[in-house]
Amino acid sequence: MFLELKGVPQFVDCGKLVSTLPFLHADRTNAEYLLLMGIKGELHIRVGEIPCTITPRDIMIILPGTPISGLIPSRQLTYFWCHFNMSEKPQFLSQQEAISRYQVMLQPGDTDSPPLIPQTFHLINSSRAIIFSQQLLNYRCCPEYPGSILHNLLSCLLIELSTQAADSFSSITIGKNHQRLQEILQWIRVNACMKITVSEIADRFNYNPDYLSHLFHEKLGISLKHYIIRVKLEIVKEVLISSDKSIKEIARYVSFDDEKYLMRLFKQNEGVTPSEYRNACSRTKFNTNLRVSKRIDTRWVSFLEE
């Protein structure tokens, strides 16, 4: 089932559960929408009468009033959750209706389509979604900022999920050239931490390098080289906010020989240095030493450890 989320998203609360102990989700029925995003491990829950397993990069949206309960304990688990409301009731679409709507959404200049998200789907690229979720966690703990920033960040996250779903499901009916381009995009995302060049990609997919670069610029509005850099920088941002790795370590992780080159690229593309970006997203609150319980309240960021 696909949800067309009409109206204005209203942020309620969010958090990130990080557990090394066996964790069993509490039995509860929420009054709001619940967005779940798997990051590490497997979360085993029952949604209504349906058993579900959420793995890394899985997205699930649970409707208000739907009972949720734990199935079996999960260990080494990390997932992001967010409660929100919508100012209007959603519209439910079939897959065929959603694919038709996605074709419209992907047209240049479309800015009016509301987010259209499957209730469950798998992200091809989780970097931007993780960045938006981390920003929500960060500003959730910053009372000096107006609440509207949380509503806006939630809108950005929902739009990102909708855009990724559009890319995934529209490929069912797109032409051969476009589908081939989607395969290249996915290959770049999967191999972004490696040293990859335009010539290597062209050889792998049997394209002339100049033609492939022209195709990228025509379809995406940027060069293939810049797209590779952009994907790498998305990974860099994700690592910056989710680890304490040094800039030198991160540069090596994404196959840059020189951390100064990475710092220069980051500044040019993001307007801030990597350290400034990390510091801006460093105010997430952790609740530590929580006891394991079927009724555990995972407010903000809960950290369960032995």
Rosetta silent file (secondary structure, phi, psi, omega in degrees, C-alpha in Angstrom):
SEQUENCE: MFLELKGVPQFVDCGKLVSTLPFLHADRTNAEYLLLMGIKGELHIRVGEIPCTITPRDIMIILPGTPISGLIPSRQLTYFWCHFNMSEKPQFLSQQEAISRYQVMLQPGDTDSPPLIPQTFHLINSSRAIIFSQQLLNYRCCPEYPGSILHNLLSCLLIELSTQAADSFSSITIGKNHQRLQEILQWIRVNACMKITVSEIADRFNYNPDYLSHLFHEKLGISLKHYIIRVKLEIVKEVLISSDKSIKEIARYVSFDDEKYLMRLFKQNEGVTPSEYRNACSRTKFNTNLRVSKRIDTRWVSFLEE
SCORE:     score description
SCORE:     0.000 S_00000001
   1 L     0.000  141.167 -179.937    0.000    0.000    0.000 S_00000001
   2 E  -111.811  136.874 -179.679    1.218    3.528   -0.832 S_00000001
   3 E  -107.539  121.131  170.887    0.454    6.564    1.328 S_00000001
   4 E   -94.199  107.859 -172.169    0.039    9.983   -0.237 S_00000001
   5 L   -87.651   93.256 -177.095    0.714   12.236    2.747 S_00000001
   6 L   -85.575  156.816  177.529   -1.368   15.312    2.083 S_00000001
   7 L    88.227 -160.843 -174.298   -1.268   18.479    4.141 S_00000001
   8 L  -104.534  124.683  176.670    1.429   19.735    6.467 S_00000001
   9 E   -67.847  137.588  178.635    3.589   17.286    8.468 S_00000001
  10 E  -120.239  109.408  179.435    3.590   17.975   12.204 S_00000001
  11 E   -65.371  136.488  176.502    6.588   16.638   14.122 S_00000001
  12 E  -112.817  -54.823 -178.521    5.730   15.047   17.486 S_00000001
  13 E  -166.738  161.182  176.488    8.847   13.235   18.713 S_00000001
  14 E  -153.094  166.982  178.965   11.799   11.160   17.523 S_00000001
  15 E  -171.361  171.791  175.932   14.609    9.017   18.856 S_00000001
  16 E  -134.056  121.766  177.817   17.232    6.433   18.072 S_00000001
  17 E   -93.672  128.988  177.625   17.444    3.158   19.911 S_00000001
  18 E  -127.796  115.890 -172.994   20.902    1.606   20.215 S_00000001
  19 E  -136.743  133.917  169.369   21.018   -1.725   22.043 S_00000001
  20 L  -103.644  -11.264  176.654   23.558   -4.480   22.627 S_00000001
  21 L   -87.784  159.534  173.141   21.187   -6.292   24.988 S_00000001
  22 L   -59.714  122.005 -176.092   18.274   -8.448   23.792 S_00000001
  23 E  -116.385  131.236  176.178   15.564   -5.879   23.041 S_00000001
  24 L  -121.033  124.163 -177.608   11.850   -6.582   22.709 S_00000001
  25 L   -62.091  142.115  179.086    9.589   -3.803   21.453 S_00000001
  26 L   -67.633  152.624  171.348    6.884   -2.684   23.855 S_00000001
  27 L   -79.675  120.765 -179.161    3.215   -3.485   23.231 S_00000001
  28 E  -160.282  161.503  174.174    1.590   -0.203   22.308 S_00000001
  29 E  -129.277  114.028 -175.295   -0.851    1.558   20.028 S_00000001
  30 L   -87.351  147.416  177.371    0.244    5.033   18.937 S_00000001
  31 L   -84.023  -11.630 -178.002   -2.100    7.912   18.254 S_00000001
  32 L  -115.127  173.553  168.647    0.274    9.286   15.601 S_00000001
  33 E   -66.102  146.957  176.339    2.026    8.016   12.500 S_00000001
  34 E  -125.671  120.892  175.171    5.208    6.106   13.302 S_00000001
  35 E  -102.446  126.608  177.156    8.162    6.110   10.914 S_00000001
  36 E  -117.693  137.526  176.075   10.799    3.424   11.478 S_00000001
  37 E  -133.139  116.294  178.866   14.180    3.247    9.721 S_00000001
  38 E   -71.868  138.263  179.088   16.489    0.294   10.299 S_00000001
  39 E  -120.131  -43.755 -179.944   20.165    1.130   10.795 S_00000001
  40 E  -149.057  141.757  178.632   21.774   -1.978   12.313 S_00000001
  41 L    75.245 -166.921 -177.862   20.525   -5.455   13.184 S_00000001
  42 L  -127.317  128.594  175.532   16.941   -6.715   12.841 S_00000001
  43 E  -100.433  120.061 -177.776   13.853   -5.441   14.642 S_00000001
  44 E  -105.585  112.982 -177.746   11.165   -8.145   14.914 S_00000001
  45 E  -136.674  163.235  171.003    7.680   -6.751   15.523 S_00000001
  46 E  -110.668  125.204  179.704    4.038   -7.516   14.889 S_00000001
  47 E  -111.334  108.652 -169.529    2.115   -4.688   13.200 S_00000001
  48 L    65.852 -117.396  177.320   -1.581   -5.350   13.626 S_00000001
  49 L  -106.975    6.265 -171.982   -1.735   -9.069   12.824 S_00000001
  50 E  -105.092  122.559  173.652    1.267   -9.094   10.481 S_00000001
  51 E   -73.420  135.969 -176.512    4.752  -10.207   11.624 S_00000001
  52 E  -136.452  149.445  173.081    7.475   -7.909   10.252 S_00000001
  53 E  -126.383  124.613  179.881   11.252   -7.714   10.313 S_00000001
  54 E  -104.679  118.643 -178.774   12.985   -4.364    9.784 S_00000001
  55 L  -108.495  172.161  179.752   16.575   -4.650    8.572 S_00000001
  56 L   -53.822  133.469 -179.361   19.141   -1.913    7.806 S_00000001
  57 L    74.922    6.732  172.247   17.837    0.663    5.288 S_00000001
  58 E   -80.666  141.308  176.323   14.268   -0.655    5.602 S_00000001
  59 E  -116.992  136.631  174.360   11.549    1.978    5.952 S_00000001
  60 E  -139.435  134.406  173.450    8.150    1.350    7.536 S_00000001
  61 E  -114.770  122.188 -177.861    5.306    3.773    8.186 S_00000001
  62 E  -106.643  128.771 -175.041    2.727    2.567   10.720 S_00000001
  63 L   -73.090  153.088  175.998   -0.684    4.208   10.706 S_00000001
  64 L   -57.322  143.076  177.167   -2.234    5.765   13.822 S_00000001
  65 L    82.363    5.078 -179.824   -4.258    3.327   15.908 S_00000001
  66 L   -92.532  123.258  178.496   -2.329    0.239   14.724 S_00000001
  67 E   -65.692  140.840  177.555   -1.244   -2.126   17.543 S_00000001
  68 E  -128.822  138.614  176.542    2.487   -2.896   17.673 S_00000001
  69 E  -147.976  157.156  177.070    4.182   -5.600   19.709 S_00000001
  70 E   -77.902  145.449  177.999    7.568   -7.317   19.892 S_00000001
  71 L   -98.363  -64.287  177.257    7.930  -10.783   18.373 S_00000001
  72 L  -135.199  153.339 -178.224   11.372  -12.029   19.401 S_00000001
  73 L   -62.951  147.033  177.025   14.266  -10.194   21.100 S_00000001
  74 E  -115.408  140.979  178.968   16.784   -8.390   18.895 S_00000001
  75 L  -121.217  152.182 -177.269   20.468   -7.987   19.751 S_00000001
  76 L    54.067   58.900 -170.983   22.984   -5.485   18.377 S_00000001
  77 E  -116.721  136.500  170.916   20.112   -3.300   17.224 S_00000001
  78 E  -139.833  128.536  173.556   19.959    0.317   16.070 S_00000001
  79 E  -150.833  152.854  177.099   16.946    2.005   14.519 S_00000001
  80 E   -99.123  140.704  176.712   15.508    5.500   14.132 S_00000001
  81 E  -134.142  150.518  179.593   11.879    6.247   14.983 S_00000001
  82 E  -148.588  127.320  173.153    9.729    9.340   14.532 S_00000001
  83 E   -95.795  136.003  178.201    6.156   10.103   15.562 S_00000001
  84 E  -153.254  163.962  174.903    4.303   12.670   13.466 S_00000001
  85 E  -121.280  163.800  173.991    0.846   13.843   12.433 S_00000001
  86 E  -122.667  144.696 -177.768   -0.552   15.158    9.145 S_00000001
  87 L   -73.187  -16.060  177.392   -2.951   18.073    8.818 S_00000001
  88 L  -131.465  159.694  177.529   -5.050   16.082    6.304 S_00000001
  89 L   -70.439  144.040 -179.619   -6.033   12.445    5.942 S_00000001
  90 L   -75.386  160.022  172.087   -3.773   10.403    3.645 S_00000001
  91 E  -106.020  136.386 -178.505   -4.887    8.929    0.357 S_00000001
  92 E   -99.656  127.939 -177.105   -4.205    5.223   -0.190 S_00000001
  93 E  -120.752  148.185  171.213   -2.968    4.200   -3.645 S_00000001
  94 L   -76.372  170.599  179.472   -2.335    0.871   -5.306 S_00000001
  95 H   -63.558  -40.484 -179.978    1.094    0.170   -6.819 S_00000001
  96 H   -63.551  -42.807  177.742   -0.190    0.838  -10.328 S_00000001
  97 H   -65.025  -39.564 -179.115   -1.687    4.177   -9.247 S_00000001
  98 H   -65.520  -41.628 -179.662    1.501    5.070   -7.374 S_00000001
  99 H   -62.270  -40.441  176.992    3.742    4.318  -10.372 S_00000001
 100 H   -62.325  -40.740  179.388    1.609    6.615  -12.539 S_00000001
 101 H   -68.140  -37.001  178.744    1.902    9.339   -9.899 S_00000001
 102 H   -63.706  -35.452  178.442    5.663    8.816   -9.645 S_00000001
 103 H   -60.126  -37.315  177.661    6.012    9.393  -13.391 S_00000001
 104 H   -70.482  -42.722 -177.819    4.488   12.846  -12.874 S_00000001
 105 H   -60.975  -32.853 -175.840    6.644   13.562   -9.822 S_00000001
 106 L   -82.343   -4.154  178.056    9.839   12.837  -11.759 S_00000001
 107 L   -71.877  141.151  178.460    9.038   15.370  -14.471 S_00000001
 108 L   -57.008  136.508  176.520   11.217   18.522  -14.389 S_00000001
 109 L    90.082   -5.344  179.045    9.539   21.396  -12.602 S_00000001
 110 L   -75.542  117.390 -179.941    7.114   19.322  -10.525 S_00000001
 111 L  -128.017   -0.978 -172.336    6.985   20.947   -7.084 S_00000001
 112 L  -102.627   -9.369 -175.787    3.366   20.423   -6.024 S_00000001
 113 L   -73.401  129.944  176.134    3.167   16.668   -5.527 S_00000001
 114 L   -71.703  159.984  177.978    2.809   15.611   -1.881 S_00000001
 115 L   -56.684  133.968  178.316    5.102   12.869   -0.550 S_00000001
 116 E  -124.622  110.279 -169.014    4.048    9.441   -1.785 S_00000001
 117 E  -129.513  130.793  172.134    5.654    6.668    0.252 S_00000001
 118 E   -63.571  148.831  178.676    5.119    2.893    0.355 S_00000001
 119 L   -63.525  -30.995  174.024    4.256    1.670    3.836 S_00000001
 120 E  -138.798  133.528  172.279    7.307   -0.581    3.593 S_00000001
 121 E  -164.391  169.169 -174.993   10.286   -0.355    1.231 S_00000001
 122 E  -111.045  128.258  179.071   14.074   -0.620    1.134 S_00000001
 123 L   -75.079  132.519  171.838   16.322    2.401    0.593 S_00000001
 124 L   -74.463  -42.619  179.507   18.950    2.082   -2.116 S_00000001
 125 L  -127.198  112.645 -175.082   20.856    5.025   -0.656 S_00000001
 126 L   -94.928   -3.608 -171.009   20.305    5.742    3.035 S_00000001
 127 H   -59.011  -51.677 -176.542   22.847    8.557    3.471 S_00000001
 128 H   -67.028  -37.197  177.988   20.534   11.549    3.017 S_00000001
 129 H   -63.807  -39.878  178.242   17.756    9.922    5.057 S_00000001
 130 H   -66.312  -39.448  178.723   20.196    9.260    7.899 S_00000001
 131 H   -62.731  -45.983  178.694   21.448   12.852    7.728 S_00000001
 132 H   -63.006  -40.108  179.715   17.905   14.234    7.974 S_00000001
 133 H   -65.765  -38.656  178.269   17.116   11.863   10.858 S_00000001
 134 H   -66.506  -37.234  177.157   20.271   12.928   12.693 S_00000001
 135 H   -65.907  -37.339  174.560   19.348   16.583   12.217 S_00000001
 136 H   -60.916  -45.593  178.489   15.918   15.853   13.683 S_00000001
 137 H   -61.097  -40.346 -177.987   17.568   14.221   16.684 S_00000001
 138 H   -65.079  -52.139 -177.200   19.922   17.160   17.041 S_00000001
 139 H   -73.181  -19.904  173.475   17.312   19.908   16.907 S_00000001
 140 H   -59.647  -28.006 -177.399   14.983   17.830   19.107 S_00000001
 141 L  -101.878   15.105 -179.133   17.487   18.576   21.869 S_00000001
 142 L  -119.065   81.939 -176.149   17.843   22.299   21.076 S_00000001
 143 L   -63.663  -16.683 -179.245   14.951   24.112   22.822 S_00000001
 144 L   -73.297  -14.146  178.033   16.382   27.493   21.807 S_00000001
 145 L   -91.431  147.944  177.960   15.323   26.831   18.185 S_00000001
 146 L   -65.554  148.826 -179.454   11.687   27.304   17.078 S_00000001
 147 L   -61.796  -21.492 -178.431    9.623   24.133   16.725 S_00000001
 148 H   -61.558  -26.438 -179.559    9.015   24.928   13.062 S_00000001
 149 H   -65.550  -31.898  177.757   12.532   23.724   12.221 S_00000001
 150 H   -71.012  -40.405  176.340   11.496   20.204   13.271 S_00000001
 151 H   -61.864  -41.722 -178.301    8.379   20.306   11.078 S_00000001
 152 H   -68.811  -41.016  177.493   10.509   21.474    8.131 S_00000001
 153 H   -65.068  -37.794  175.736   13.183   18.820    8.674 S_00000001
 154 H   -61.746  -42.251  177.337   10.463   16.179    8.880 S_00000001
 155 H   -59.490  -42.583  178.708    9.102   17.443    5.549 S_00000001
 156 H   -61.508  -42.314  179.766   12.588   17.117    4.044 S_00000001
 157 H   -64.177  -44.347 -179.741   12.887   13.538    5.309 S_00000001
 158 H   -65.150  -38.902  177.828    9.475   12.560    3.900 S_00000001
 159 H   -65.484  -39.937  177.753   10.291   14.176    0.540 S_00000001
 160 H   -61.629  -44.803  178.530   13.613   12.302    0.442 S_00000001
 161 H   -63.787  -40.555  179.057   11.838    8.993    1.084 S_00000001
 162 H   -64.540  -40.877 -179.856    9.230    9.818   -1.544 S_00000001
 163 H   -65.303  -42.444  178.637   11.916   10.700   -4.110 S_00000001
 164 H   -66.082  -38.269  177.362   13.801    7.466   -3.507 S_00000001
 165 H   -64.413  -39.844  178.420   10.575    5.474   -3.794 S_00000001
 166 H   -60.953  -43.733  178.793    9.796    7.276   -7.069 S_00000001
 167 H   -62.702  -39.912 -176.230   13.217    6.336   -8.458 S_00000001
 168 H   -71.350  -49.791 -172.232   12.780    2.697   -7.380 S_00000001
 169 H   -82.776  -26.956  179.440    9.226    2.025   -8.522 S_00000001
 170 H   -70.671  -20.909  179.920    9.190    4.152  -11.676 S_00000001
 171 L   -65.232  -13.563  178.309   11.996    2.003  -13.099 S_00000001
 172 L   -64.567  -32.326 -174.085    9.372   -0.694  -13.660 S_00000001
 173 L  -118.843    0.713 -176.713    7.977    1.197  -16.655 S_00000001
 174 L   -77.801  165.766 -178.152   10.782    3.495  -17.815 S_00000001
 175 L   -69.924  170.872 -174.447   12.629    3.093  -21.091 S_00000001
 176 H   -63.108  -44.943 -178.177   15.771    1.041  -21.599 S_00000001
 177 H   -62.674  -43.255  179.375   18.195    3.986  -21.601 S_00000001
 178 H   -65.336  -40.555 -179.924   16.717    5.441  -18.424 S_00000001
 179 H   -64.653  -38.280  177.240   16.748    2.033  -16.765 S_00000001
 180 H   -63.470  -39.243  178.114   20.389    1.590  -17.716 S_00000001
 181 H   -63.466  -39.980  177.351   21.125    4.973  -16.166 S_00000001
 182 H   -62.070  -37.529  177.699   19.407    3.862  -12.949 S_00000001
 183 H   -63.834  -39.459  179.447   21.664    0.784  -12.882 S_00000001
 184 H   -66.585  -43.724  178.577   24.719    3.018  -13.195 S_00000001
 185 H   -58.786  -43.830 -179.373   23.492    5.295  -10.409 S_00000001
 186 H   -66.571  -39.981  179.394   22.954    2.319   -8.137 S_00000001
 187 H   -62.016  -40.997  179.145   26.380    0.877   -8.985 S_00000001
 188 H   -63.354  -43.084 -179.703   28.019    4.197   -8.083 S_00000001
 189 H   -63.260  -41.717 -178.630   26.181    4.325   -4.748 S_00000001
 190 H   -67.141  -35.427 -174.306   27.163    0.763   -3.878 S_00000001
 191 L  -106.848   18.546 -172.226   30.822    1.305   -4.824 S_00000001
 192 L   -63.358  -25.198 -179.777   31.155    4.943   -3.765 S_00000001
 193 L   -78.671   -9.711  178.482   33.806    4.204   -1.148 S_00000001
 194 L   -89.102  167.811  172.098   36.109    2.794   -3.827 S_00000001
 195 L   -80.258  110.659 -179.563   38.272    4.743   -6.257 S_00000001
 196 L  -127.534  144.375 -178.132   36.065    4.975   -9.336 S_00000001
 197 L  -123.928  164.899  177.389   36.541    6.997  -12.508 S_00000001
 198 H   -60.053  -43.380 -178.817   34.377    8.003  -15.450 S_00000001
 199 H   -63.241  -40.857  179.527   36.407    5.738  -17.751 S_00000001
 200 H   -62.678  -43.510 -179.911   35.994    2.748  -15.437 S_00000001
 201 H   -66.249  -42.102  179.318   32.215    3.191  -15.281 S_00000001
 202 H   -61.148  -43.368  178.391   31.992    3.658  -19.053 S_00000001
 203 H   -64.064  -42.351 -177.136   33.965    0.459  -19.647 S_00000001
 204 H   -63.262  -36.967 -175.740   31.898   -1.512  -17.165 S_00000001
 205 L  -106.651   15.125  174.409   28.603   -0.522  -18.783 S_00000001
 206 L    58.817   49.362  176.045   29.857   -0.481  -22.404 S_00000001
 207 L  -120.614  153.055  166.264   29.557    3.264  -22.998 S_00000001
 208 L   -72.304  132.151 -176.702   31.836    5.773  -24.626 S_00000001
 209 H   -55.598  -42.366 -179.399   33.109    7.981  -21.746 S_00000001
 210 H   -65.740  -41.237  179.591   32.224   11.238  -23.532 S_00000001
 211 H   -65.993  -41.142 -179.495   28.721    9.986  -24.401 S_00000001
 212 H   -63.916  -41.386  177.706   28.116    8.770  -20.841 S_00000001
 213 H   -62.900  -40.728  177.660   29.197   12.122  -19.425 S_00000001
 214 H   -64.101  -41.511  179.658   26.874   13.887  -21.880 S_00000001
 215 H   -62.319  -42.465  178.417   24.000   11.569  -20.912 S_00000001
 216 H   -61.075  -47.228 -178.181   24.522   12.315  -17.227 S_00000001
 217 H   -64.366  -36.875 -179.699   24.553   16.038  -17.789 S_00000001
 218 H   -67.820  -42.716 -174.244   21.427   15.839  -19.962 S_00000001
 219 H   -86.113  -35.238 -173.287   19.434   13.709  -17.503 S_00000001
 220 H  -111.080  -13.698  179.140   20.747   14.936  -14.133 S_00000001
 221 L    80.749    4.274  176.730   22.048   18.405  -14.864 S_00000001
 222 L  -136.678  161.655  179.350   25.501   17.611  -13.449 S_00000001
 223 L   -75.101  160.268  177.483   28.584   15.851  -14.762 S_00000001
 224 H   -62.207  -41.645  179.421   29.286   12.224  -13.947 S_00000001
 225 H   -59.826  -43.637 -179.752   32.467   13.238  -12.098 S_00000001
 226 H   -68.230  -33.862  177.362   30.518   15.691   -9.935 S_00000001
 227 H   -63.500  -42.323  178.605   27.859   13.066   -9.251 S_00000001
 228 H   -60.044  -44.568  179.032   30.529   10.663   -7.959 S_00000001
 229 H   -62.413  -42.268 -178.654   31.890   13.407   -5.689 S_00000001
 230 H   -62.045  -41.637  178.893   28.392   14.236   -4.454 S_00000001
 231 H   -65.399  -42.222  177.719   27.698   10.614   -3.506 S_00000001
 232 H   -61.021  -40.817 -179.455   31.036   10.379   -1.704 S_00000001
 233 H   -68.003  -31.115  174.384   30.286   13.570    0.229 S_00000001
 234 H   -62.527  -40.716  177.445   26.917   12.162    1.321 S_00000001
 235 H   -65.997  -42.041  178.771   28.810    9.228    2.830 S_00000001
 236 H   -58.483  -44.527 -179.875   31.286   11.615    4.449 S_00000001
 237 H   -63.181  -40.269  178.764   28.426   13.551    6.078 S_00000001
 238 H   -62.832  -43.732 -179.690   26.876   10.346    7.357 S_00000001
 239 H   -68.255  -36.893  179.882   30.183    9.193    8.888 S_00000001
 240 H   -59.116  -41.306 -174.721   30.838   12.636   10.385 S_00000001
 241 H   -91.772   -7.980 -176.807   27.596   12.622   12.365 S_00000001
 242 H  -117.342    4.655 -179.610   27.551    8.935   13.284 S_00000001
 243 L  -151.938  172.371  175.408   31.163    8.322   14.351 S_00000001
 244 L  -108.277   22.490  178.241   34.231    9.962   15.871 S_00000001
 245 L   -60.607  143.324  176.742   36.529    9.060   12.962 S_00000001
 246 L   -71.970  164.131  178.376   39.115   11.692   12.096 S_00000001
 247 H   -61.590  -37.747  178.604   38.988   13.547    8.782 S_00000001
 248 H   -62.839  -42.978  178.798   42.053   11.599    7.675 S_00000001
 249 H   -65.017  -40.597 -179.423   40.324    8.288    8.461 S_00000001
 250 H   -67.232  -40.213  177.860   37.157    9.379    6.649 S_00000001
 251 H   -59.482  -42.847  178.640   39.167   10.488    3.606 S_00000001
 252 H   -66.296  -36.778 -178.242   40.781    7.053    3.472 S_00000001
 253 H   -62.076  -37.434 -179.570   37.372    5.393    3.916 S_00000001
 254 L   -99.745   16.939  172.515   35.986    7.068    0.762 S_00000001
 255 L    66.330   38.281  167.402   39.266    6.540   -1.147 S_00000001
 256 L   -99.500  129.719 -178.376   40.621   10.082   -1.128 S_00000001
 257 L   -71.674  -26.262 -171.808   44.420   10.093   -0.878 S_00000001
 258 L  -128.327  119.958  179.678   44.564   13.533    0.712 S_00000001
 259 H   -66.824  -25.307  177.735   42.323   14.719    3.555 S_00000001
 260 H   -67.624  -34.943  175.858   43.070   18.330    2.560 S_00000001
 261 H   -65.144  -42.273  177.159   41.489   17.638   -0.833 S_00000001
 262 H   -62.088  -44.567 -179.083   38.427   16.231    0.922 S_00000001
 263 H   -62.100  -39.052  179.354   38.228   19.261    3.207 S_00000001
 264 H   -67.164  -43.551  177.661   38.443   21.595    0.203 S_00000001
 265 H   -62.257  -43.482 -178.446   35.717   19.676   -1.679 S_00000001
 266 H   -61.454  -46.030  179.733   33.499   19.589    1.376 S_00000001
 267 H   -62.073  -41.452 -179.280   33.835   23.339    1.935 S_00000001
 268 H   -64.780  -38.735 -174.314   33.113   24.071   -1.736 S_00000001
 269 H   -90.103  -31.450 -174.164   29.984   21.910   -1.832 S_00000001
 270 H  -106.878  -15.151  178.902   28.570   22.332    1.691 S_00000001
 271 L    82.633   -4.875  177.258   29.699   25.845    2.585 S_00000001
 272 L  -136.668  163.720  176.619   31.218   24.663    5.885 S_00000001
 273 L   -79.161  161.948  176.238   34.216   22.574    6.880 S_00000001
 274 H   -56.294  -39.717  179.851   33.762   18.916    7.920 S_00000001
 275 H   -65.615  -41.075  178.190   34.495   19.862   11.548 S_00000001
 276 H   -64.642  -39.040  178.168   31.907   22.659   11.474 S_00000001
 277 H   -63.908  -45.745  179.508   29.355   20.258    9.989 S_00000001
 278 H   -60.914  -45.091 -178.134   30.065   17.650   12.682 S_00000001
 279 H   -64.260  -31.090 -179.777   29.819   20.217   15.481 S_00000001
 280 H   -70.581  -18.893 -177.660   26.472   21.455   14.155 S_00000001
 281 L  -117.871   35.443 -171.716   25.010   17.951   14.553 S_00000001
 282 L  -111.649   14.801 -173.138   26.562   17.009   17.892 S_00000001
 283 L  -106.920   20.732  176.142   23.819   17.802   20.397 S_00000001
 284 L   -64.585  134.918 -179.986   21.896   14.547   20.307 S_00000001
 285 L   -91.057  132.439  177.030   20.966   13.460   23.832 S_00000001
 286 E  -109.301  133.085  171.789   21.770    9.895   24.899 S_00000001
 287 E  -102.473  114.785 -173.365   19.964    8.143   27.749 S_00000001
 288 L  -106.716  165.924  174.902   22.358    5.513   29.079 S_00000001
 289 L    59.134   39.572  176.650   22.181    2.546   31.439 S_00000001
 290 L   -84.828  143.864  178.099   18.521    1.816   30.777 S_00000001
 291 L   -81.004  147.146  177.828   17.159   -1.519   31.901 S_00000001
 292 L   -72.433  132.197 -179.517   15.711   -3.885   29.311 S_00000001
 293 L  -155.844  146.370  174.927   11.944   -3.981   29.500 S_00000001
 294 L   -66.368  -17.994 -178.559    9.028   -4.817   27.255 S_00000001
 295 L  -108.949   21.732 -175.596    7.653   -1.423   28.296 S_00000001
 296 L   -62.306  138.028  179.642   10.855    0.542   27.783 S_00000001
 297 L   -97.134  108.342 -175.765   10.273    4.135   26.721 S_00000001
 298 L   -90.805   58.965  179.019   12.688    4.929   23.901 S_00000001
 299 L   -75.933  142.523 -178.098   12.384    8.711   24.123 S_00000001
 300 E    53.926 -120.933 -179.751   15.028   10.685   22.234 S_00000001
 301 E  -116.572  115.790  178.852   18.049    8.409   21.992 S_00000001
 302 E  -100.308  134.786  179.734   18.109    5.329   24.191 S_00000001
 303 E  -123.846  112.468 -178.940   21.362    3.439   24.613 S_00000001
 304 E  -104.852  127.513 -177.711   21.161   -0.036   26.081 S_00000001
 305 L  -144.119  159.193  176.578   24.371   -1.730   27.000 S_00000001
 306 L   -78.011    0.000    0.000   25.749   -4.547   29.074 S_00000001
